[in-house]
mmCIF file of C-alpha atoms in Angstrom:
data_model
loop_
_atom_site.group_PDB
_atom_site.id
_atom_site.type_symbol
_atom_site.label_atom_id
_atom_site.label_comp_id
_atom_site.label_asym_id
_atom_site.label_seq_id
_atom_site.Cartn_x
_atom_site.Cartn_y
_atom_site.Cartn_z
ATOM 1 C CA UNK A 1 -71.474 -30.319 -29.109
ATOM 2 C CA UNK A 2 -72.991 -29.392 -26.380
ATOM 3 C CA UNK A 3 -76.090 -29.668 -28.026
ATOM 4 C CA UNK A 4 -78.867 -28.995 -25.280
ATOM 5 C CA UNK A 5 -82.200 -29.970 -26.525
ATOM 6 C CA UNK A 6 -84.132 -32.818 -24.232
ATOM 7 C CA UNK A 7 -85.773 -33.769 -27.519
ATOM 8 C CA UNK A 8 -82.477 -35.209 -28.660
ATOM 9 C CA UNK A 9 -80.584 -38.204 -28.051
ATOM 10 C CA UNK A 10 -76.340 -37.525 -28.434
ATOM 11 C CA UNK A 11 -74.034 -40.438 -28.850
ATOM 12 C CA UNK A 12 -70.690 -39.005 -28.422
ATOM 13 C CA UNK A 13 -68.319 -40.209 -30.960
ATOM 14 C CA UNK A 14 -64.762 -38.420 -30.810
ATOM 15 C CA UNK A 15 -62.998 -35.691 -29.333
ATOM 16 C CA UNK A 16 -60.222 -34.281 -31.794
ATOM 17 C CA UNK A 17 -58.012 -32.091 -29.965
ATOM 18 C CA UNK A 18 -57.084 -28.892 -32.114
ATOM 19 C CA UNK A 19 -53.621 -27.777 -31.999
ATOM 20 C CA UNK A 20 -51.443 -24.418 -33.179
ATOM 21 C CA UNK A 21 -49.765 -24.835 -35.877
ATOM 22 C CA UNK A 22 -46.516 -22.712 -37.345
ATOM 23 C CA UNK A 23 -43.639 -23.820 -39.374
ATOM 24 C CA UNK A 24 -41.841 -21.283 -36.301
ATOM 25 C CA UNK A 25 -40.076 -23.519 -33.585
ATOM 26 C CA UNK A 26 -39.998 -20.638 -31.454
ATOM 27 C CA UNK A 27 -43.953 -20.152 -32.101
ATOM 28 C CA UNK A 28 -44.728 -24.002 -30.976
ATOM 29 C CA UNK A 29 -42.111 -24.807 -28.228
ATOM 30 C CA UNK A 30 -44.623 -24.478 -25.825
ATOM 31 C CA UNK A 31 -48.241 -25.278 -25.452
ATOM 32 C CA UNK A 32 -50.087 -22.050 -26.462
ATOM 33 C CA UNK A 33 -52.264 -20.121 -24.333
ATOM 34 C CA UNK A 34 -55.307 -18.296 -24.539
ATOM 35 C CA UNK A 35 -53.322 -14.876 -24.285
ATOM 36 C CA UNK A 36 -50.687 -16.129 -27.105
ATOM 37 C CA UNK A 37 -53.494 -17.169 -29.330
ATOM 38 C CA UNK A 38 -55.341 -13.641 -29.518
ATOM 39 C CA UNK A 39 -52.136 -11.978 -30.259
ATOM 40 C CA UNK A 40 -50.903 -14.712 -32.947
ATOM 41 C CA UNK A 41 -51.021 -13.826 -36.910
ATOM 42 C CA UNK A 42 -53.568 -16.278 -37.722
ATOM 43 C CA UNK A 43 -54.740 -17.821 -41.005
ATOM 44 C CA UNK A 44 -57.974 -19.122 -40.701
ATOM 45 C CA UNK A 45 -60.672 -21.187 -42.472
ATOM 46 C CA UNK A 46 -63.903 -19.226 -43.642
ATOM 47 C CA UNK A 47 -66.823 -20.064 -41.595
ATOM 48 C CA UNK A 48 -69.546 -20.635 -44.268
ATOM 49 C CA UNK A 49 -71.922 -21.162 -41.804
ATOM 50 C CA UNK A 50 -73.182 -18.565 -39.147
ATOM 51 C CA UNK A 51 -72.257 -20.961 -35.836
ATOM 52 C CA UNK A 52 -69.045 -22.349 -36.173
ATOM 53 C CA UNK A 53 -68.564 -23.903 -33.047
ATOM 54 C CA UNK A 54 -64.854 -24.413 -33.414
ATOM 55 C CA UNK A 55 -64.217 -20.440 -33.928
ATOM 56 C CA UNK A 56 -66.870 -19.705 -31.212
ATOM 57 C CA UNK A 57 -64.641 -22.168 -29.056
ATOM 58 C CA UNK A 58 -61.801 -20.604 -29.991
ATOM 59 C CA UNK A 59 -62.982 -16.912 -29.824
ATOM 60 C CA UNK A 60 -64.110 -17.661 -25.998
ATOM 61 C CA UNK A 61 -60.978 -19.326 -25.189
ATOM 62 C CA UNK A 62 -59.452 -15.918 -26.365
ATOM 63 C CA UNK A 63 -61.610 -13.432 -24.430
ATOM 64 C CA UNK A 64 -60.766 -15.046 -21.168
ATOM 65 C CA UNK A 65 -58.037 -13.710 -21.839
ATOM 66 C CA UNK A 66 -59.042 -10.396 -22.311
ATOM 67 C CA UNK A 67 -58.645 -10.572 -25.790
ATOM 68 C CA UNK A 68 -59.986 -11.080 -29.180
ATOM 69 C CA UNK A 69 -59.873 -13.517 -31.741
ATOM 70 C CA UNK A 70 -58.039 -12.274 -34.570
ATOM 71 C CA UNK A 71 -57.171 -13.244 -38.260
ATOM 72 C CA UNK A 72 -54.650 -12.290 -40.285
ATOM 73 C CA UNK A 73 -56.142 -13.729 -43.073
ATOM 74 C CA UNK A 74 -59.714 -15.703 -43.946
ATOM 75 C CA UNK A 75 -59.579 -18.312 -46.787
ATOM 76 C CA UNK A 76 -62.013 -20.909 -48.228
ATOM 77 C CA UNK A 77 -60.265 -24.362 -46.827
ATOM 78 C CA UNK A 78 -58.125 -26.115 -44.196
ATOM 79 C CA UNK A 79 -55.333 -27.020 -46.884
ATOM 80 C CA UNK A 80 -54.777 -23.425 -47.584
ATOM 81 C CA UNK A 81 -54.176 -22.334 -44.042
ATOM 82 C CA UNK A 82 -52.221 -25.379 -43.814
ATOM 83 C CA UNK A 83 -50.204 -23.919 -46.705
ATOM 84 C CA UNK A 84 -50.028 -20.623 -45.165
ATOM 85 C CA UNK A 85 -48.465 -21.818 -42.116
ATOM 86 C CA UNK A 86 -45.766 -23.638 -44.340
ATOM 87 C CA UNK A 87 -45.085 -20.312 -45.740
ATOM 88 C CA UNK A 88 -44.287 -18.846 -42.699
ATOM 89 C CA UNK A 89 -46.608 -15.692 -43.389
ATOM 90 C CA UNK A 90 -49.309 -16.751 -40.506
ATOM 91 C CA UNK A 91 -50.002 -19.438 -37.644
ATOM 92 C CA UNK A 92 -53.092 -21.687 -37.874
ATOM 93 C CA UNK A 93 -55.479 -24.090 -35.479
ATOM 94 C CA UNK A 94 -55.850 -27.607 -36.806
ATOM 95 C CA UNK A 95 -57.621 -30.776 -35.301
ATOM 96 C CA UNK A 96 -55.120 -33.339 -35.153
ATOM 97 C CA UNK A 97 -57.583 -35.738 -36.725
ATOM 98 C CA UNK A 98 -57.513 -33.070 -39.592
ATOM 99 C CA UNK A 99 -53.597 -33.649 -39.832
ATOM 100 C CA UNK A 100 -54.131 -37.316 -38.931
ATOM 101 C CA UNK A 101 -55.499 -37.669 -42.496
ATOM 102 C CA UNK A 102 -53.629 -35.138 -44.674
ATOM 103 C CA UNK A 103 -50.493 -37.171 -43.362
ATOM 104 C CA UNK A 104 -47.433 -36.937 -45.258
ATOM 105 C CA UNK A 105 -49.322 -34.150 -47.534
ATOM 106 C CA UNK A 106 -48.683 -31.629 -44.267
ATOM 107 C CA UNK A 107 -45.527 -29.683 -45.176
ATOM 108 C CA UNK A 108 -42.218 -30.852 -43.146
ATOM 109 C CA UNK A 109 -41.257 -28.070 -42.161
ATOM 110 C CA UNK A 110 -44.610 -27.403 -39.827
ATOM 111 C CA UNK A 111 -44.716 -28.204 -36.430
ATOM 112 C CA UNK A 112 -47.944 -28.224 -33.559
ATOM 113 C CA UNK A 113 -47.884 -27.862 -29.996
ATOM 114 C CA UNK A 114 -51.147 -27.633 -27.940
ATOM 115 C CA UNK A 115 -53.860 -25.137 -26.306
ATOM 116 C CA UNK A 116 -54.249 -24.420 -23.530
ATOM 117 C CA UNK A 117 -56.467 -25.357 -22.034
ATOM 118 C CA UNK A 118 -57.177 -27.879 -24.612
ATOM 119 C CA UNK A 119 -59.683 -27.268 -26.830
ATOM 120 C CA UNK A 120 -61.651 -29.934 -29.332
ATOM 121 C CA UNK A 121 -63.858 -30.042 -32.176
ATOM 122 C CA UNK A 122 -66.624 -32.423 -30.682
ATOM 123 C CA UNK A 123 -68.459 -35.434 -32.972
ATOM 124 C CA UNK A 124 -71.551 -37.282 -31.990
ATOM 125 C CA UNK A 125 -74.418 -39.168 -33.400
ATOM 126 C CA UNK A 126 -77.744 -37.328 -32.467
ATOM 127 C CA UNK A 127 -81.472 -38.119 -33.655
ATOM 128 C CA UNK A 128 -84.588 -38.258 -32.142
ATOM 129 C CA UNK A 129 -84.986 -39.379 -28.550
ATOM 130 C CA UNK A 130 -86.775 -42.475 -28.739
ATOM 131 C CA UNK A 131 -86.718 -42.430 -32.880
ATOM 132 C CA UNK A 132 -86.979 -45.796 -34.699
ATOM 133 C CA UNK A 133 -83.669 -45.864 -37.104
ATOM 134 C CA UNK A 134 -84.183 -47.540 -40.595
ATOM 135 C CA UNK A 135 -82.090 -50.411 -41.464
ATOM 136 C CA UNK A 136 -79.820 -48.130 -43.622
ATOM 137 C CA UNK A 137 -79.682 -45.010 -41.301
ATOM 138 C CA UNK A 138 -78.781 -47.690 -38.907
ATOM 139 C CA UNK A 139 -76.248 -48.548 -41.297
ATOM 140 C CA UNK A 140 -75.059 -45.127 -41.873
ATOM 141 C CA UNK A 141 -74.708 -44.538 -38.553
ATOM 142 C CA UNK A 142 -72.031 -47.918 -37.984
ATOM 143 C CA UNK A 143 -70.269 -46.696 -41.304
ATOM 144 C CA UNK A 144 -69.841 -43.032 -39.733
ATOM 145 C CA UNK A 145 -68.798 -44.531 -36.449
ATOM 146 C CA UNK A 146 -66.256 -46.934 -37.540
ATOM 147 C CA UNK A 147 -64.580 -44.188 -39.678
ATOM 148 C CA UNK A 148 -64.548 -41.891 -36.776
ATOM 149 C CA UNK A 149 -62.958 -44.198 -34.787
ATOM 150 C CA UNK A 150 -60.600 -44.528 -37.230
ATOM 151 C CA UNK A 151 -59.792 -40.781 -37.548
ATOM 152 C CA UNK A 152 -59.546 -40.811 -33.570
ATOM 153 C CA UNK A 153 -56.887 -43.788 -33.786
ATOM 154 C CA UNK A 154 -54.894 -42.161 -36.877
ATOM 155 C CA UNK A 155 -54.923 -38.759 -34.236
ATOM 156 C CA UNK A 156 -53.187 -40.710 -31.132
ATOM 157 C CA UNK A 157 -50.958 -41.861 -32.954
ATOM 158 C CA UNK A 158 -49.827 -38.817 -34.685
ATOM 159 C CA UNK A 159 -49.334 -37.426 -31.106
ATOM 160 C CA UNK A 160 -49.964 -33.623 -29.591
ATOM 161 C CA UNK A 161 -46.615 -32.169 -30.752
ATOM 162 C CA UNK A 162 -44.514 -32.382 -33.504
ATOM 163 C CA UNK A 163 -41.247 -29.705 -34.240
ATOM 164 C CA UNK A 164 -40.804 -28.875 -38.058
ATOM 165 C CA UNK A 165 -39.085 -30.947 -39.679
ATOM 166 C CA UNK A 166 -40.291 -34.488 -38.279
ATOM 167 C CA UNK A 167 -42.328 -36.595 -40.252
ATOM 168 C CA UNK A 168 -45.949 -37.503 -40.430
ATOM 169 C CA UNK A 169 -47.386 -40.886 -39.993
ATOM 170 C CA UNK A 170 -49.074 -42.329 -43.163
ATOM 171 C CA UNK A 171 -52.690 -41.419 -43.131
ATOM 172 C CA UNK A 172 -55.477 -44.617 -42.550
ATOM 173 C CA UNK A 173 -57.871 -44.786 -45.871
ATOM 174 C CA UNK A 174 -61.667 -45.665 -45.560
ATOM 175 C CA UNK A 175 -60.727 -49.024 -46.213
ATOM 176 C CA UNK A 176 -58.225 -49.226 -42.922
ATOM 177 C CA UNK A 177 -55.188 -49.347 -45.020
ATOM 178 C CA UNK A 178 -52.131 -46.875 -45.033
ATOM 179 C CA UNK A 179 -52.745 -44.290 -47.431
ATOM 180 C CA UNK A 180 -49.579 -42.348 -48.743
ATOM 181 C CA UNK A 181 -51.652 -39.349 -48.982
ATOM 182 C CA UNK A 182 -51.723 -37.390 -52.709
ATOM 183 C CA UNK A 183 -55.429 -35.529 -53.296
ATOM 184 C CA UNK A 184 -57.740 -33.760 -51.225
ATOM 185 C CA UNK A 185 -58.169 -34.584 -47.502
ATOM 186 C CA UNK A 186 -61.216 -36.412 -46.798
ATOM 187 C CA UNK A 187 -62.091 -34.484 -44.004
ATOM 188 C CA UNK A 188 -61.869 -31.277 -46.408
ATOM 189 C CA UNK A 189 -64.474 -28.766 -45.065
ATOM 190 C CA UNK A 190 -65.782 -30.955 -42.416
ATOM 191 C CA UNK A 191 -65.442 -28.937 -39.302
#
């Protein structure tokens, strides 16, 4: 989102807040600003796809600034520049949602404070204005919401800043239950 195109109808689902993340307490003991961000050693996640509107967010955010979005490194997922940021080699920009569900699998000794101004990774429903949904798109579409809603639930609670070393509230499974986390996020790649 925005997604401008009159043909369209957009349900908005969830705004997930992204936050900077370093396992520095010095890095994250105040919310980060646009200026900070394009000078910080960054590891980010590959954009596979040409309009990544979280980097595009991020690189404007940056140049009002007067300055550019940088990386000190590019990999293929979210876990790795998670794991970067444990190491202590870069810095990264997570949705909290995105932490929300790797819960007690995020390192201890990272910590997130905000952006500012805040910045989010927008989710909404969108079809056809006026389209007829099938019985099982319709379906789809109450599946994806509910589990959305849970993602934005698991995110308030985790909360907009954490110092290293606190710990992470269990992550919420599909099924609404506490998950103690082990595997792959299952948010992995969705951006």
């Amino acid at each position: 989102l925005p997604v401008d195109d009159a043909t369209l109808e957009i349900h908005p689902v969830f705004n997930d807040e992204l936050v900077y993340v370093s396992a520095h307490p010095e890095r994250i003991a105040t919310p980060v600003t646009a200026a900070r961000l394009g000078q910080a050693p960054l590891a980010l996640a590959w954009a596979s796809w040409a309009n990544d509107p979280t980097r595009a967010a991020l690189a404007t955010l940056v140049e009002s600034a007067s300055g550019s979005l940088q990386s000190r490194v590019e990999v293929e997922d979210l876990e790795t520049t998670i794991d970067l940021a444990a190491s202590g080699e870069a810095d990264t920009v997570v949705s909290l949602g995105v932490l929300a569900q790797l819960g007690h699998r995020v390192p201890r000794n990272l910590g997130w404070a905000p952006i500012r101004p805040r910045q989010y990774d927008r989710f909404a429903i969108v079809h056809r204005r006026d389209a007829v949904l099938s019985p099982a798109t319709q379906l789809m579409v109450e599946l994806v919401m509910a589990r959305m809603q849970q993602v934005a639930d698991s995110a308030k609670r985790l909360g907009r800043t954490r110092a290293p070393g606190a710990v992470t509230p269990m992550a919420v499974s599909g099924s609404g239950h506490p998950s103690p986390g082990g595997g792959r996020s299952e948010l992995s790649g969705i951006r």
